Each structure stands twice: as C-alpha cells, then as structure tokens.
XYZ file of C-alpha atoms in Angstrom:
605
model
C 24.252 1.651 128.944
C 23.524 1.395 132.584
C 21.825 -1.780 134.553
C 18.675 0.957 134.834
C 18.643 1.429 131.557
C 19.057 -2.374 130.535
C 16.061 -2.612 133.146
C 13.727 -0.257 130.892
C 14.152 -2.201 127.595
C 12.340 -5.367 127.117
C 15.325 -7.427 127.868
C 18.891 -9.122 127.392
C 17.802 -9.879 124.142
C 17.243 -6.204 123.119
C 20.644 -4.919 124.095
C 22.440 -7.746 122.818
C 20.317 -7.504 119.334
C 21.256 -4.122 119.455
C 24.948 -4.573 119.928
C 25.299 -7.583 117.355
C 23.757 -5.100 114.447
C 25.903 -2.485 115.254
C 29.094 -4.829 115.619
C 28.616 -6.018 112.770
C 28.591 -2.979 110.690
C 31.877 -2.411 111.979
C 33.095 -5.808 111.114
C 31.915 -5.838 108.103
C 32.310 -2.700 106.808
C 36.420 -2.582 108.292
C 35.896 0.618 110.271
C 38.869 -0.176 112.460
C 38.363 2.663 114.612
C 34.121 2.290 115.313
C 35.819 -1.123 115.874
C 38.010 -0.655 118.421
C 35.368 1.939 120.031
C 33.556 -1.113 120.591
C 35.575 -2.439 123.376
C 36.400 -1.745 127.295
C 39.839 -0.931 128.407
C 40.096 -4.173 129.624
C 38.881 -6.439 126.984
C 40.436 -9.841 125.775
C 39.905 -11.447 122.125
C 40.566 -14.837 122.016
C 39.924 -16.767 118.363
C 40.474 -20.479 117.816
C 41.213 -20.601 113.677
C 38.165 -18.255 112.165
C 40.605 -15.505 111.869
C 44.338 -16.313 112.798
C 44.157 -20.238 111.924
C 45.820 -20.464 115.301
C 44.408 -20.265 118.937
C 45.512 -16.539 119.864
C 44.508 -14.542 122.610
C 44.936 -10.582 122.271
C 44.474 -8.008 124.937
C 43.034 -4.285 125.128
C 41.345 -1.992 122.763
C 44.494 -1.068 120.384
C 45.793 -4.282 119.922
C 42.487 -6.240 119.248
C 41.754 -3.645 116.269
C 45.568 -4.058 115.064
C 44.981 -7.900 114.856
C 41.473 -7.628 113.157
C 43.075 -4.737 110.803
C 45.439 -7.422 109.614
C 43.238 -10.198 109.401
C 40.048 -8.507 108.122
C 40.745 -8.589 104.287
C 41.954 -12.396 103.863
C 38.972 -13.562 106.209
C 36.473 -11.472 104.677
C 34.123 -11.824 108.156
C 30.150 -11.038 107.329
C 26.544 -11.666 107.965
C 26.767 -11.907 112.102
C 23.428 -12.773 113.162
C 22.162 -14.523 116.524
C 23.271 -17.830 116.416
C 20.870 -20.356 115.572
C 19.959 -23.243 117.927
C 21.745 -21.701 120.940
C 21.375 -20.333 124.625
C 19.654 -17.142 124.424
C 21.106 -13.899 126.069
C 21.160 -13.500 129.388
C 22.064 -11.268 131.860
C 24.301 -12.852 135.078
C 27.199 -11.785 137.299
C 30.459 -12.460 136.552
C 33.562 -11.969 138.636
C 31.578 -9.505 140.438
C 30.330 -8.041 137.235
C 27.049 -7.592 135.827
C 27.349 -9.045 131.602
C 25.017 -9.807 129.156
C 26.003 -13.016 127.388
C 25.507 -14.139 123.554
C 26.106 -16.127 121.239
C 26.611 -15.126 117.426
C 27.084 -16.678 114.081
C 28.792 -15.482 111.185
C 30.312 -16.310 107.283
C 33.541 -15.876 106.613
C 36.030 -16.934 103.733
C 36.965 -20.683 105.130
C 33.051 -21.284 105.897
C 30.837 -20.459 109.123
C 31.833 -18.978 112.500
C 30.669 -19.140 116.149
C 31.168 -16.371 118.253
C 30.818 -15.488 121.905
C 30.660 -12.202 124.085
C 30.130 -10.700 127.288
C 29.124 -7.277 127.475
C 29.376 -5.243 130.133
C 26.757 -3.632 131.938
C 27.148 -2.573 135.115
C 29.532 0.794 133.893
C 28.598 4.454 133.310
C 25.645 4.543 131.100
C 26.956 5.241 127.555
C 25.157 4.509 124.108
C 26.147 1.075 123.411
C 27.605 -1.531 125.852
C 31.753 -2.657 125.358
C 33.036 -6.145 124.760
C 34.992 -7.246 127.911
C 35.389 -11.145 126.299
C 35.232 -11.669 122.730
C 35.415 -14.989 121.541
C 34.996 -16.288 118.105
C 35.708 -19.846 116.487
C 35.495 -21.690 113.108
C 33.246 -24.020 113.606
C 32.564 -25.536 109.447
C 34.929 -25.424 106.487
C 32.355 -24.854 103.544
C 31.636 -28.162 101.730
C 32.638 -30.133 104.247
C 30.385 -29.546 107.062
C 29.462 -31.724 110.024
C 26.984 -34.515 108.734
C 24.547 -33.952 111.691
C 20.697 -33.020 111.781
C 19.649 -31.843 108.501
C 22.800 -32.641 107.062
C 22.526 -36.634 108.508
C 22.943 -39.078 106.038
C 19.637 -40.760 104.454
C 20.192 -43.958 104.495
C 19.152 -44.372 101.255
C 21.468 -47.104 99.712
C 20.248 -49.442 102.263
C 16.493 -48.179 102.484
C 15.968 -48.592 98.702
C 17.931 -51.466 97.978
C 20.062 -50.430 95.639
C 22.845 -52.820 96.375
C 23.645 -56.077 97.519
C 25.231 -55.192 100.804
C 24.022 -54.483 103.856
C 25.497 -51.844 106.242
C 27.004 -54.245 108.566
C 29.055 -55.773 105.417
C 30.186 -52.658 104.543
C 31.211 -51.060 107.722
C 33.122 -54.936 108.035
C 35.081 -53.691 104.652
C 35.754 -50.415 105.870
C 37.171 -50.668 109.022
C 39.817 -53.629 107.336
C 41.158 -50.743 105.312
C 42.095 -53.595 102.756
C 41.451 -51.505 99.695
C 43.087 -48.098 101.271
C 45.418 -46.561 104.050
C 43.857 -43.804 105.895
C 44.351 -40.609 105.848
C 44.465 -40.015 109.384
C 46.227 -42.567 111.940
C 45.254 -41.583 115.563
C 47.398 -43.546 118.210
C 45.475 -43.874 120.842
C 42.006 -45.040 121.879
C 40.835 -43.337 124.889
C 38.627 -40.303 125.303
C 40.807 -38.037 123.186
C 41.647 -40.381 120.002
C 37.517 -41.505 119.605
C 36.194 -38.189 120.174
C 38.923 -36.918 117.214
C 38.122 -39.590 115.462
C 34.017 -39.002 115.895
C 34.599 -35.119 114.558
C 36.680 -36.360 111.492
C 34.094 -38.981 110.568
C 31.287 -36.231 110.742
C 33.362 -33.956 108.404
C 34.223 -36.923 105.633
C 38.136 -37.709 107.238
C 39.250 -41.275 106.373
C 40.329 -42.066 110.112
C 41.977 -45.351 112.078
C 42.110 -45.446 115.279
C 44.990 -48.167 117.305
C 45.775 -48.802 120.507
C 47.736 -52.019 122.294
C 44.947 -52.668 124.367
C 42.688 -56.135 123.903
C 39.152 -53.614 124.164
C 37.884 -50.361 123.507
C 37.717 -49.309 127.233
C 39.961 -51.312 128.731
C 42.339 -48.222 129.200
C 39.793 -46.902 131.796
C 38.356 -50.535 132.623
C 42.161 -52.201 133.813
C 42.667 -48.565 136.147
C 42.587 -49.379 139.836
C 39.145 -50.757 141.113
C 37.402 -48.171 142.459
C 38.063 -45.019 140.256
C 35.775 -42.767 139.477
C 35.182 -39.479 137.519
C 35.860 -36.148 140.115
C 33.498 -34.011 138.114
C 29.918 -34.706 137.503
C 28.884 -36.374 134.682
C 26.909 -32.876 133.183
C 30.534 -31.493 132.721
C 31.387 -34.912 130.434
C 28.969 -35.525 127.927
C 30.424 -36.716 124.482
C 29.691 -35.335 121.093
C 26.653 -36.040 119.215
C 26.258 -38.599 121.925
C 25.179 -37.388 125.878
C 25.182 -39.631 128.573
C 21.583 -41.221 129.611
C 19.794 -39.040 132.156
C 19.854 -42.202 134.029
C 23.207 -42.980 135.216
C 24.966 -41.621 137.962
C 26.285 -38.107 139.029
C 30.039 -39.879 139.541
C 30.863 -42.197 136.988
C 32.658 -45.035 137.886
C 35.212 -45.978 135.839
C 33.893 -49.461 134.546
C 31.014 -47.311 133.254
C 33.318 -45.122 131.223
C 35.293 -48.182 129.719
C 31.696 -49.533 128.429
C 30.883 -46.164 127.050
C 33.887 -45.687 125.147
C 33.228 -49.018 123.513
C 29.640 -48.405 123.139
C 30.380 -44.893 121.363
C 33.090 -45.967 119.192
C 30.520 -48.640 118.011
C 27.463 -46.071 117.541
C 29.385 -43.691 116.101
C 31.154 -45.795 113.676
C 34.543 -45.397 114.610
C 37.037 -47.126 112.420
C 39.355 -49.217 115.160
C 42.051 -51.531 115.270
C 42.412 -52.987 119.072
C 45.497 -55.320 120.026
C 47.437 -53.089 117.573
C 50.914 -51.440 117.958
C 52.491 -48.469 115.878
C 56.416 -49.856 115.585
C 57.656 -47.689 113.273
C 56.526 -43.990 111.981
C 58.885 -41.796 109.442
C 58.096 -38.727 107.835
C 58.479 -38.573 103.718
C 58.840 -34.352 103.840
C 59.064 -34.765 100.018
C 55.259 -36.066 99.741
C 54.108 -34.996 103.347
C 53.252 -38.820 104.082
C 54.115 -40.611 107.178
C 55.470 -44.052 106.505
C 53.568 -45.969 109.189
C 54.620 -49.594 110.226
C 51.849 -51.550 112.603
C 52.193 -54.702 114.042
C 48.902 -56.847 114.920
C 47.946 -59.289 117.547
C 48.568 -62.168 115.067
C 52.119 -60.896 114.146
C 51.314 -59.460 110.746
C 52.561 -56.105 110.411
C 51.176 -53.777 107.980
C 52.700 -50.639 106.232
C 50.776 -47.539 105.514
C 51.303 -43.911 104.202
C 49.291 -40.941 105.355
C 49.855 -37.561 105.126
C 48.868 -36.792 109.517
C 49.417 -38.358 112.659
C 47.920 -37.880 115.379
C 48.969 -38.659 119.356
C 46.251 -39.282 121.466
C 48.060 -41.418 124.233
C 46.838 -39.084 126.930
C 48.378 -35.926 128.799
C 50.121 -38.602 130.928
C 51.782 -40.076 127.971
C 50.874 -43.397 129.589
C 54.479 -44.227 131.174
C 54.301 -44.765 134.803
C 57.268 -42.718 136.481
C 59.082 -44.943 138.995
C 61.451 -42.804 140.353
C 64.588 -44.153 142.604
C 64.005 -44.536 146.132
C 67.287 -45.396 148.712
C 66.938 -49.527 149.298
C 63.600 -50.226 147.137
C 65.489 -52.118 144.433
C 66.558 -54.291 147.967
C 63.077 -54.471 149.277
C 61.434 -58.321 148.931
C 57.853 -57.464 149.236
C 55.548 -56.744 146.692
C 56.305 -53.391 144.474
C 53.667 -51.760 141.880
C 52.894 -48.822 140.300
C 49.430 -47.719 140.968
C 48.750 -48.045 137.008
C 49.500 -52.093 138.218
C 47.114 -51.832 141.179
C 43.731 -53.715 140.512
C 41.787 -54.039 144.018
C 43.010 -53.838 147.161
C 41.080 -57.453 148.392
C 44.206 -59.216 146.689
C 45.833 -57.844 149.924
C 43.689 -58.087 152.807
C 45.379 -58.269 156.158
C 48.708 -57.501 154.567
C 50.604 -53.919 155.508
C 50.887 -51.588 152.992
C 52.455 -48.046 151.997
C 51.347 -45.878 149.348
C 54.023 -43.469 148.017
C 52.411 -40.388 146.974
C 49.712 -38.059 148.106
C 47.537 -37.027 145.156
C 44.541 -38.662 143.557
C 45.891 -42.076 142.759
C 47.726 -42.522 146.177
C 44.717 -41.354 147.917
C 42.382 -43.586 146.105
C 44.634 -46.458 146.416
C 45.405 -46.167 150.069
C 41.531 -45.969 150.880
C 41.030 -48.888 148.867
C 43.574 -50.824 150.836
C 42.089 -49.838 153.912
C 38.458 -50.525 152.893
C 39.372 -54.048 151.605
C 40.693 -54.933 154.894
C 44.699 -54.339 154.904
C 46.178 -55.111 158.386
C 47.588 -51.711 158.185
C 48.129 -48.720 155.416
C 50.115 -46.004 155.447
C 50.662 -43.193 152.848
C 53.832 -40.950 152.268
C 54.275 -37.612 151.069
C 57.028 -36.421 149.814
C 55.542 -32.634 149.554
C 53.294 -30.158 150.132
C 49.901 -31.279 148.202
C 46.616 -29.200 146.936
C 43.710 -30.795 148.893
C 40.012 -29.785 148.510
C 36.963 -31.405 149.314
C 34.561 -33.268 146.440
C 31.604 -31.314 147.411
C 30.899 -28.555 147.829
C 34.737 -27.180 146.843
C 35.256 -29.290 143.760
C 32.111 -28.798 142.231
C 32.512 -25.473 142.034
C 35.481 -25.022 139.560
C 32.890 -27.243 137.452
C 29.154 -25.261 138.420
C 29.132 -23.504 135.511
C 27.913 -27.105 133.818
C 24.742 -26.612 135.811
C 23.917 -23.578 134.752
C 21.014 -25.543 132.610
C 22.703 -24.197 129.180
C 23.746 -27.215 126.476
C 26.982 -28.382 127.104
C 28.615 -27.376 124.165
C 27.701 -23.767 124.501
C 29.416 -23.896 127.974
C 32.541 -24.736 126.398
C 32.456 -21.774 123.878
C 32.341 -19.433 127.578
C 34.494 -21.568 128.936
C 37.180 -20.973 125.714
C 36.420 -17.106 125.777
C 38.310 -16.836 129.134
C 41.692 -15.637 128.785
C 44.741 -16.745 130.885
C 45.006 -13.458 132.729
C 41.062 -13.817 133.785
C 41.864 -17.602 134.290
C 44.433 -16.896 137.157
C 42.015 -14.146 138.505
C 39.091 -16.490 138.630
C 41.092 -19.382 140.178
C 42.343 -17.414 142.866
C 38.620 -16.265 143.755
C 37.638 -19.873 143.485
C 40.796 -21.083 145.686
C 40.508 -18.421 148.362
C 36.903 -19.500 148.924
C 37.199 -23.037 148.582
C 39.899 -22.898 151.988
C 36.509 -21.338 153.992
C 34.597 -24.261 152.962
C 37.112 -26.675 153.719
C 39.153 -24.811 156.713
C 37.751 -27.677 159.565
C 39.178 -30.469 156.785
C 42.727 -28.711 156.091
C 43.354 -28.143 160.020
C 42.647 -31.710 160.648
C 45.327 -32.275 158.142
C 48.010 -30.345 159.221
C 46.653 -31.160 163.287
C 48.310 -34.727 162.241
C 51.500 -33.047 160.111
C 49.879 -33.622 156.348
C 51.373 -30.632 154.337
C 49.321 -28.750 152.130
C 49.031 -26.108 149.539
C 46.420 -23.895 147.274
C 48.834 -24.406 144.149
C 50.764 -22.284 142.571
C 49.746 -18.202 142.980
C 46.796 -19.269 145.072
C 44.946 -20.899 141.706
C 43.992 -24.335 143.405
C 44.195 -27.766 141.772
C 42.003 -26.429 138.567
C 45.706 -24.640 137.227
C 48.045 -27.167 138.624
C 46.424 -29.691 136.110
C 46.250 -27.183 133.319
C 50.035 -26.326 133.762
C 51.246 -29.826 134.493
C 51.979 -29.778 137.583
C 50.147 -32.362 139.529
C 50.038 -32.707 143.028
C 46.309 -32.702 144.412
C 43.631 -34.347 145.942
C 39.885 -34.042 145.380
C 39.167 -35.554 148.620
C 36.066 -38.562 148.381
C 37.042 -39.619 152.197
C 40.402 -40.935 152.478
C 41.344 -37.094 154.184
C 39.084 -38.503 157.612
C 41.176 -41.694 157.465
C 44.337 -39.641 157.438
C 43.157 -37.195 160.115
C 42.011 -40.208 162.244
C 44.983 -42.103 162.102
C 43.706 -45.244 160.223
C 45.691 -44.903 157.601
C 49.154 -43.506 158.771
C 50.872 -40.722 157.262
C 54.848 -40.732 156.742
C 56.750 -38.140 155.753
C 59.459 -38.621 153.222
C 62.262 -36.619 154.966
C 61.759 -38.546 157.938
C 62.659 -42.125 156.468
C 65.970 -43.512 156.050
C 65.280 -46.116 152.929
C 63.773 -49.454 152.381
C 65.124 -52.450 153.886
C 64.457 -56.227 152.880
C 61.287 -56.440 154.756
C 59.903 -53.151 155.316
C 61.285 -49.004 155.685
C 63.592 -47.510 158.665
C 63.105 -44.238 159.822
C 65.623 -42.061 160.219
C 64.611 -41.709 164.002
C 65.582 -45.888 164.211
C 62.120 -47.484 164.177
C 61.184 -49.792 161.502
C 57.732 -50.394 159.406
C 56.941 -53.954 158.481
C 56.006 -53.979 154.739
C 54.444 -56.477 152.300
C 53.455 -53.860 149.811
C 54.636 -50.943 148.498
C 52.372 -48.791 145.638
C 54.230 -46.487 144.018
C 51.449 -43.273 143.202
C 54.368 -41.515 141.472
C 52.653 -40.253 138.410
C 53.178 -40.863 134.734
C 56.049 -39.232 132.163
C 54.607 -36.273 130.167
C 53.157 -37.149 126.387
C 56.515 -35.488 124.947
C 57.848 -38.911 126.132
C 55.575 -40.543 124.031
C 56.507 -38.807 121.006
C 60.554 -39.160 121.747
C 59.498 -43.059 121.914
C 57.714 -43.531 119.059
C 59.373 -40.824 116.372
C 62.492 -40.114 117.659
C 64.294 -37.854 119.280
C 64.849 -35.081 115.914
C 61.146 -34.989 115.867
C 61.114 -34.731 119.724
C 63.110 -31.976 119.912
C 61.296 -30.259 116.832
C 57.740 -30.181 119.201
C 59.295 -29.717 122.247
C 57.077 -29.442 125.548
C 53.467 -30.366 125.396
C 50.926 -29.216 127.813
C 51.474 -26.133 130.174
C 51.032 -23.138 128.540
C 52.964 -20.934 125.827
C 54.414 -17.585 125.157
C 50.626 -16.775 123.924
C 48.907 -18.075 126.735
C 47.863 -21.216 125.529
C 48.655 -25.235 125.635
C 51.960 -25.891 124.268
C 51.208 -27.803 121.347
C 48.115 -29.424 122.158
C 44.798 -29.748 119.535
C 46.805 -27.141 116.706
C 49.753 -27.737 114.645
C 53.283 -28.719 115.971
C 56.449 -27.660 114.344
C 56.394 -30.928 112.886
C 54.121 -30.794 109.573
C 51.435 -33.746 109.984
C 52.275 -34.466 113.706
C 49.041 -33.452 115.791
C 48.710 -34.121 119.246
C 45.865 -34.799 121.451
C 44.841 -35.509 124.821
C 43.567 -33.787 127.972
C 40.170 -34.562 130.174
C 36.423 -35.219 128.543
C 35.884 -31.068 128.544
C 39.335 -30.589 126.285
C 38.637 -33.109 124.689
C 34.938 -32.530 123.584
C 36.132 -28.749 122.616
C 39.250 -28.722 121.054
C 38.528 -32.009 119.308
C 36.880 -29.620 116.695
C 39.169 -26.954 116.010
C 41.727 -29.976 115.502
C 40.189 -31.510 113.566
C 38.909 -28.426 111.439
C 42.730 -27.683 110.955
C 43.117 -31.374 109.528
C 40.342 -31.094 107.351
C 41.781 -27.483 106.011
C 45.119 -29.071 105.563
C 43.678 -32.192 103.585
C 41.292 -29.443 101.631
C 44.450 -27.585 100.614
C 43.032 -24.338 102.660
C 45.141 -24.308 105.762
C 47.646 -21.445 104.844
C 51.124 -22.339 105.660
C 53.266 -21.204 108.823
C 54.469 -18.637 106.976
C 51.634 -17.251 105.269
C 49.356 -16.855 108.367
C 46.660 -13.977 108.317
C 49.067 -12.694 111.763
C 52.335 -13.855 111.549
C 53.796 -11.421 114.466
C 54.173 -12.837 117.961
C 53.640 -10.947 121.033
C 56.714 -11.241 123.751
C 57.829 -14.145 125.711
C-alpha cells in the first residue's frame, strides 16, 4: 500500500488496524508462510523474553519465520489487539523512510506481551504493508503482575484498622529483614540497583538493596562539583515516578543524589546504606548464594538467597590509575577525578588534567572557573568531541517527540544493531556540519579528534565500551583560546618532583595533577567480589555479543543466580523490566533452563 493510498483511508490508524487483524491471524493460526509474507526483505525481529526468554535479534524474511516456527507452539502467542493506554499510530519518516508506527498487545503462555512495529509505506503499492522492525517483549508473568493503577494496593489494613501497626512500623520491620533473608540481594545503590529493585517490589520480589556509601545519593552527590546530566531530563524519567515538570532541562548532579534518596523512600525500597558484601559463595546444590555482609557497626550478617544481582555501575566503580614515567616521584598533589570535589580548594594553584573526555573536561573547566593560576589538560589520543546543543541533543530528540517515555524505549529497543550503526553514522556525519567552526578551532590549536569508531559518534563508543568523548558544555572555547593549555602526551618526557618536562627541555610547574583516566570495567567488580572461577564463567560485560546485544547485561550470565546490572537512566528504566521479569520466572519456577530454551541454535560469531 502506497503513501496515496494511505492518504485515501481515514488514517494511520486504519492501516495499522488493518495490519494488526491480519497479523494476527497468521500468528495465531501458525501459517508460517502468510507469516513470513508479512515482512520486507529487509526486516529485523528483535524479542526481549516473550518468545525466546532471551534478548535475540533475527534478520530477513526466512529466518524470522524459522525462529517463530520453532517458538510458536511452546509460547502459544494470541489475542493481539491495539495496545491499551499507549501512543496511537502514526505516520513519520524514518531513516529517510516513510512508516507507520504501533503499538500492540498480546497473551501468550508466560502472561501478556507488548509489541512494536514499523510498517513501511513509502514502497510499491501492494495489499497490505510489510514489517521492516518488529519488536515484541514480555512485559507480565500471569499472577504476578505489576501492582500499579488498578492493580495498586488498597490500603486497606491501615484504612480499616484491622491491626495494631501502622505502616511506618511495619515498613521499620521489613526493611531489618530480622525475621527473613531476601530473596534478591542487589549490590549496588545507584540508578540501576533502585530502579531493579522498584520493578521487583511492584511484581511481589523480596529485595535488599546495599551499598558502602553513608546515603542513598551520595554516589552521585560526592562526584566532582559541578556535574551534570548530558541529556535532558525528558530522556531520564524513573519508573512509576517522573521528574516534576518543574526542575531543570540539565540536572545537576546534587539534584539526582536527592532524587535517588527521595525515590528509594517513595517507592519503598528495602535499603541497607554503610553496608559491605565481604563474602558471596554459590551452594549449586540448593541454588542459594551464601552471602556474608558487614555493617557500619561491625556486625556482620549471613544470608542465603537463591540471586544476586551487580548493580555497581558499567564503570565497575574502580578508578583506573594507570602508570605514568616519574608520577610516583612527583610531590604535588595527585587525584583521581572520582577524588576531585571543587576546584576552589585550589585557586591560584597550577594544575594538569590527564585525560580528554567528559570528566577531564569538566574538571579542567572547573579549575579554571574557580580561579587556578593556570590549567592545562593532556591528551593522550584522538577524542570524539560534539557540541551539547544542538549535536548532542539529537542522538536523544526522539524523547521530545511528545510520546510517554516508556513507549519511546519500546522504539528505541526495536532497533537492531545493523540499523543502530546505520543511524549513528547519519547522526555523526551531520553532527560534524553543525559543529565544523568548533572542531577546526580544535585542531587550529593541535587537539586531536575523532567521530568514533566506523563514523558512529560518541552514542556507540559508550554502548561498546569504549570511552573517549566529550559532550562539549564550554570547556572546547577555553581550549581553542588558550586558557586552559593543551599538552600532548607524546610530547612530554615524565613527571619530575615539582612539575612535568617536555621532551623538547621546557618544564611545567605543577601543584596538581587530576588523573581523568576512567574507571575498570564491572567484570572487575565481579572478579573482586566472587572470584576469579566465577569471573571467568561471565566473562566480558558490556559491548556487544555474537547476537548483537550487551554481553551479559539485564539477562542471565553463565553463572546461575548471578545477574548483572548497570548502564545510564534509559538502560536502566528499560531493561530493568525484562530483568527482573526473568527473576521473577526463575523464582516462579517458569524460566526454562539453558538448555531447554524455545531456540536453542545460535547464529555465527
């Protein structure tokens, strides 16, 4: 069907109406071939548990049918009807393309579905438009479904006084866990471990939450002073829990720390603060981990529970500090920037900043803004530089599009890695117009850049791990007018008592040096605190897999009960569910094992 003939029917709606009934005969009914008839030459499926209890992406006509041939009969897939309390269709351009996108609902054997699609339209008219993105997602395990609107508790016991204790005495006796051990330990209380947490609690999971820090917050409120958020707050909101319409378009990071307390507190998080996992061992004859925590007072206490689950960040929360010639020799103050508070502690002292992304940025502009006699910044290679706005906000524009966030993320999951790269590349190539006067100033005073790796800009150097950008918020001007001095690594020498040589024989007086050197990936985390046979067992985290997808992040790991979490406030917010969907199903006794899965074969490495 044509964009003329889409243009003679009464709208998006009818088409996609049109398409869902028809769809789901197929689905339904297992015609694999009307099935596969359904889709373009170049379509993707991508499903996050409703069908594969894994996050698999497959590609093409033949092999979507293939997968949904195998998976049809065990997930018994009916009922697709609009979904219910979602964007409506709607007909918009992407990647050049004219679509019409919808979202779908639908029963299947483990409980309800959400699905996405965009259809094309702008092809040769034919009878029906073909799926070019095909996502669909288990979104409730029956019985156990999220305890929001409708479903909200009553409040009854307290309402009709039916017992003695109020809800502030009980929620005191449940988060002491004096009478049980939970069934969930989360390590970890930043974004990742509270949202988790938040979805579990919602879908009856017994969770505790830990972390070594004093205050829920403080891992955002103790980050150097004058951090804040590079996307726009529409892009961040939490579950079940928005931001006010109030507060700012770039949160600061103070603001974050409070709402991280705040939510954990609303959304009655069970957490221990000031609280250190020392010891975790996996019982593979009961499935328990034997858990060993030690407490601010000194008391340790011992738990079993069948999952564990990481949430110490993508950074894994160890600053690297890697080995540079003389440093250990050098008598002035050294720091990691994970140590650096504000830079009026050192006001007319000089300073260098080792490392050119965010954090060395950041931290050198602070120094300079606070009044340091003199900064300087050193880069020790090529880095991925755009500008805040407009460039930045355009990897993230899709958040303004005036749909509810969580329907954004269900596009945002649809897109496949191939598309990913493709779309990347369209947003990098146009991002160096916008910010072509900014980059030659850069290079016109020898700062090197980059567009990341294939041309995909800092949006896929994050996603594969790679660091190495900067989402400029004005120390680039600094840099390109010579305020703050740039040094390049080749040309130094190494670190003397009081300050660096250069390999040309002059010498910078130093007082400071910041070391903006990054952080060791989570796997480190995980080596630390289980060991290295369990380390090995999981192997990478983040970047992505032979399928496409983040190495052992928000699914299961080859370790049974050993769950791993982290990522930004988007990740977070959307895989948080599928995670902890595949906890729930595990606890519930309906998570199939490894090798039982509805699609056991793998595509190639």
């Amino acid at each position: 069907m044509g964009t003329r003939e889409i243009d003679a029917l009464t709208g998006e709606q009818t088409v996609f109406s049109s398409w869902l009934q028809r769809f789901g005969e197929w689905v339904e009914s297992g015609d694999f071939r009307q099935f596969q008839a359904m889709f373009s030459d170049e379509a993707y499926w991508r499903d996050l548990l409703a069908f594969t209890w894994e996050h698999r992406t497959f590609a093409g006509p033949a092999a979507i049918a293939a997968a949904f041939a195998q998976a049809w009969q065990r997930v018994a897939p009916k009922s697709l009807r609009a979904a219910g309390g979602r964007s409506a269709p709607r007909r918009v351009k992407r990647s050049g393309r004219w679509v019409i996108e919808g979202y779908f609902d639908f029963d299947c054997a483990a409980g309800r579905g959400v699905g996405f699609v965009r259809l094309l339209v702008d092809t040769e008219p034919q009878v029906m438009p073909r799926v070019w993105l095909l996502l669909t997602s288990l979104h409730d395990i029956s019985g156990a479904e999220e305890k929001t609107g409708r479903r909200r508790p009553t409040g009854d016991e307290f309402s009709q006084i039916v017992a003695p204790f109020s809800w502030a005495q009980l929620r005191d006796k449940e988060k002491r866990f004096e009478d049980r051990d939970p069934q969930v330990l989360i390590v970890g209380a930043g974004q990742g471990g509270l949202i988790l947490a938040a979805r579990l609690r919602q879908m009856g999971v017994d969770a505790l939450v830990i972390d070594r820090i004093a205050k829920v917050g403080d891992n955002w409120r103790d980050r150097y002073n004058n951090l804040t958020l590079h996307n726009e707050i529409v892009a961040n909101h939490f579950p079940y829990l928005p931001f006010p319409e109030t507060w700012p378009l770039w949160l600061p990071k103070d603001m974050l720390g409070n709402w991280l307390e705040s939510y954990a507190e609303f959304l009655e998080l069970n957490v221990w603060t000031a609280t250190e996992l020392t010891q975790a061992v996996r019982d593979e004859a009961s499935g328990q981990w034997l858990l060993e925590l030690k407490r601010a007072d000194g008391s340790m206490r011992r738990m079993r529970c069948p999952h564990l689950v990481m949430a110490t960040g993508v950074s894994g929360g160890a600053p690297r500090r890697p080995a540079l010639p003389g440093l250990d020799g050098f008598k002035g103050r050294v720091m990691h920037s994970s140590e650096f508070g504000s830079g009026v502690e050192f006001a007319d002292k000089r300073a260098l900043v080792i490392g050119t992304g965010n954090s060395g940025h950041d931290v050198a502009q602070d120094l300079y803004v606070s009044g340091a006699a003199a900064v300087h910044i050193m880069q020790r290679g090529p880095t991925c530089v755009v500008s805040l706005d407009p460039s930045a906000r355009i990897s993230y524009g899709i958040y303004t599009e005036g749909r509810p966030v969580e329907d954004v993320d269900l596009m945002t999951a649809a897109i496949p890695y191939d598309i990913l790269i493709d779309t990347y590349q369209w947003v990098t190539r146009r991002t160096a117009e916008y910010d072509r006067t900014l980059l030659e100033g850069l290079h016109s005073v020898g700062f090197k850049t980059h567009d990341g790796e294939d041309g995909t800009g800092f949006q896929l150097l994050y996603l594969r791990g790679g660091g190495g950008y900067y989402i400029d918020v004005g120390c680039c001007q600094l840099v390109i007018d010579r305020k703050i001095g740039l040094v390049q690594a080749e040309d130094t020498e190494g670190f003397e008592v009081d300050g660096l040589r250069m390999r040309a024989g002059s010498f910078m007086p130093l007082d400071l040096v910041v070391l903006a050197t990054g952080f060791e990936g989570m796997e480190s985390s995980v080596r630390k605190l289980l060991g290295n046979d369990v380390a090995d067992r999981v192997g990478p985290v983040w970047g992505f897999d032979q399928d496409k997808v983040m190495r052992n992040m928000w699914r299961r790991t080859a370790q049974d009960g050993l769950w791993l979490m982290g990522g930004a406030i988007i990740e977070a917010r959307l895989y948080s569910r599928f995670l902890a969907l595949e906890i729930l199903a595990s606890l519930k006794g309906v998570l199939p094992p490894r090798e039982a899965m509805p699609l056991v074969s793998r595509p190639p490495a």
